[in-house]
Amino acid sequence: ALDRAQTWLREAVAADPELKQGWQVVSLTIALVRGVVADEVLSDPQRLAQLDDEDYQAWILRHGAAPEAVDGGFLRALYDMVVGYEDGDPDRPRFGAGSALLLAMKLALEYKGAIFWKMRAGMGDVVFAPLYQALRQRGVDFEFFHRVDGLHLSPDRTTIETVSMGRQARVAAGVHRYEPLVRVRGLPGFPATPLVDQLAEAEGIEEEPLESHWCAWPDAERRVLHRGVDFDVAVLAIPVGMAAIVCQELIADRPEWRDMVANVATVATQAFQVWLREPEPALGWPHPGTTMSGYAEPFDTWASMPQLIDAEDWPDDDRPAAIAYFCGALAAPWPPVRGDADPAYRAHYAEQVRGRAVDFLDQKLRHLLPGAVDDDGFRWELLCGRDGRTGPAAFDSQYWTANVDPSDRYVQALPGTNRYRLRSDESGYDNLFLAGDWTDSGLNAGCIEAAVLSGLQAANAVLGRARNHRVVGYLPD
């Protein structure tokens, strides 16, 4: 009966694009409900883990979704949201069906008011600065400018005995501790570069990518932290892309670490941001504040961010009236073909992203912001902060990034890979706990929710509590 109804609906709406789009959503929803019932997901939540071996597109096709609905923008947007493209290839969408089902049900049934909430400033200002301030008030000490190089096992291989580190910079004489926050329009946040006046022998350090795997800045010293002296327990919250670099002894010691590193995939991402002198309605877009996926490659996701204007410090004669963020997957292999220790790898992809962003503005922005484009392409004079630069050179005043560093790559939930993730209490070592959206948190998708769930689970594990103790939204055993 459902198949007959879908056939009738398909024929009835074929001539109306808006109705056709609505019908595609109906078709996907019917297939999802059918699949949940047929595969007994509600009666046995562990079925989600079993379904993760199948790609979501194949699963929903198997349960009756129309092929044109599966190929449509609605489902494409789901894959965009989790950067679900193997090796960053938009022609290879891959997302485990169990993870996709859990995410779809949470989006449809659990969120209050909206599935996305936008911050009124950057995440460093709105999330991490207050967390830092709260922890400092509770007596937590922070040691900035340290790079973890390796975790080393005890002779009996049951604990983490030492952690080797590089200290990139020391505080200057007379500075008790490094104070990282600055205020912009009254809001505390982390600056884009180090505060050199608090550091010793740091001239030029603000030009170096200190958080990059390929940073060439010389270490001020080497440090080794010892168990029982410098730490009792360690929480590894460094993303899984770095595990092959800092966890070599653990990988050699335990098969589950080898399996995780070999099977839990990551993907590079690319993004750019532009600040425009005219508001979106004047440029032809009547819905400021929109977030949209399923758009044109290579930047398939767009966020209109006018709420940030008041939080940013611009001169009165050059204040933006619109802010646009674009992002998407980036096909950049890891380990890099160009060589593991080659800093040109990062520069190569950064230049590639810049070129793609310029082409995107020239060729693919017209549909969204027709007023931002004329017969010659993008109106470069719209950009704030361009300091007299004209044409594509004006883009150099904006922001773009190629997230190719192993710690920056997005952790994916490809079919058949979730079984290789480790939970917060499954490191295999008595004093090591894991945290991050790369762990098996019960919500295995790259997002704030997954990171917070994993952090709570790690805290519970350190305290000897049950995995799901006071963790709302966790999928129990």
mmCIF file of N, CA and C in Angstrom, residues 2 10 14 17 22 54 74 105 150 160 206 240 297 308 370 375 388 404 422 448 460:
data_model
loop_
_atom_site.group_PDB
_atom_site.id
_atom_site.type_symbol
_atom_site.label_atom_id
_atom_site.label_comp_id
_atom_site.label_asym_id
_atom_site.label_seq_id
_atom_site.Cartn_x
_atom_site.Cartn_y
_atom_site.Cartn_z
ATOM 1 N N LEU A 2 1.956 1.238 0.782
ATOM 2 C CA LEU A 2 2.853 2.389 0.805
ATOM 3 C C LEU A 2 3.524 2.580 -0.550
ATOM 4 N N ARG A 10 4.367 10.423 -6.591
ATOM 5 C CA ARG A 10 5.421 10.788 -7.520
ATOM 6 C C ARG A 10 4.841 11.342 -8.821
ATOM 7 N N ALA A 14 5.062 15.512 -10.095
ATOM 8 C CA ALA A 14 6.202 15.514 -11.003
ATOM 9 C C ALA A 14 6.421 16.863 -11.670
ATOM 10 N N PRO A 17 8.230 21.641 -8.973
ATOM 11 C CA PRO A 17 9.492 21.431 -8.257
ATOM 12 C C PRO A 17 9.359 21.502 -6.747
ATOM 13 N N GLY A 22 9.099 18.320 -1.570
ATOM 14 C CA GLY A 22 8.381 17.840 -0.398
ATOM 15 C C GLY A 22 8.104 16.356 -0.471
ATOM 16 N N GLU A 54 26.336 -1.203 6.882
ATOM 17 C CA GLU A 54 25.725 -0.840 5.604
ATOM 18 C C GLU A 54 25.695 0.676 5.458
ATOM 19 N N PHE A 74 18.133 16.706 0.080
ATOM 20 C CA PHE A 74 17.863 16.514 1.514
ATOM 21 C C PHE A 74 18.826 15.493 2.107
ATOM 22 N N MET A 105 17.148 10.351 14.079
ATOM 23 C CA MET A 105 16.111 10.302 15.119
ATOM 24 C C MET A 105 16.338 11.376 16.180
ATOM 25 N N GLY A 150 55.004 11.843 22.427
ATOM 26 C CA GLY A 150 54.864 10.396 22.587
ATOM 27 C C GLY A 150 54.386 9.988 23.956
ATOM 28 N N ILE A 160 50.737 4.077 31.439
ATOM 29 C CA ILE A 160 51.557 5.084 30.779
ATOM 30 C C ILE A 160 52.570 5.562 31.816
ATOM 31 N N GLU A 206 54.741 34.591 16.290
ATOM 32 C CA GLU A 206 53.359 34.790 15.854
ATOM 33 C C GLU A 206 53.172 34.450 14.375
ATOM 34 N N VAL A 240 42.201 11.161 16.755
ATOM 35 C CA VAL A 240 42.737 9.866 16.333
ATOM 36 C C VAL A 240 43.717 10.015 15.176
ATOM 37 N N GLU A 297 29.558 21.928 -4.954
ATOM 38 C CA GLU A 297 30.919 21.613 -4.554
ATOM 39 C C GLU A 297 31.872 22.685 -5.114
ATOM 40 N N LEU A 308 27.328 37.798 14.123
ATOM 41 C CA LEU A 308 28.697 38.031 14.589
ATOM 42 C C LEU A 308 29.159 39.468 14.404
ATOM 43 N N PRO A 370 22.717 36.884 -5.828
ATOM 44 C CA PRO A 370 22.861 37.393 -7.199
ATOM 45 C C PRO A 370 23.387 38.818 -7.255
ATOM 46 N N ASP A 375 28.460 40.966 -14.446
ATOM 47 C CA ASP A 375 28.843 40.263 -15.676
ATOM 48 C C ASP A 375 30.294 39.794 -15.654
ATOM 49 N N GLY A 388 42.318 48.604 -0.291
ATOM 50 C CA GLY A 388 42.604 49.086 -1.631
ATOM 51 C C GLY A 388 42.898 48.021 -2.657
ATOM 52 N N VAL A 404 44.332 20.143 6.971
ATOM 53 C CA VAL A 404 44.996 18.910 6.567
ATOM 54 C C VAL A 404 45.889 18.344 7.663
ATOM 55 N N LEU A 422 37.419 3.026 20.247
ATOM 56 C CA LEU A 422 37.563 2.659 21.653
ATOM 57 C C LEU A 422 36.746 3.612 22.509
ATOM 58 N N ILE A 448 29.821 18.724 18.479
ATOM 59 C CA ILE A 448 29.984 19.130 19.873
ATOM 60 C C ILE A 448 29.348 18.108 20.821
ATOM 61 N N ASN A 460 33.720 10.181 34.154
ATOM 62 C CA ASN A 460 33.148 9.087 34.938
ATOM 63 C C ASN A 460 34.136 7.933 35.075
#
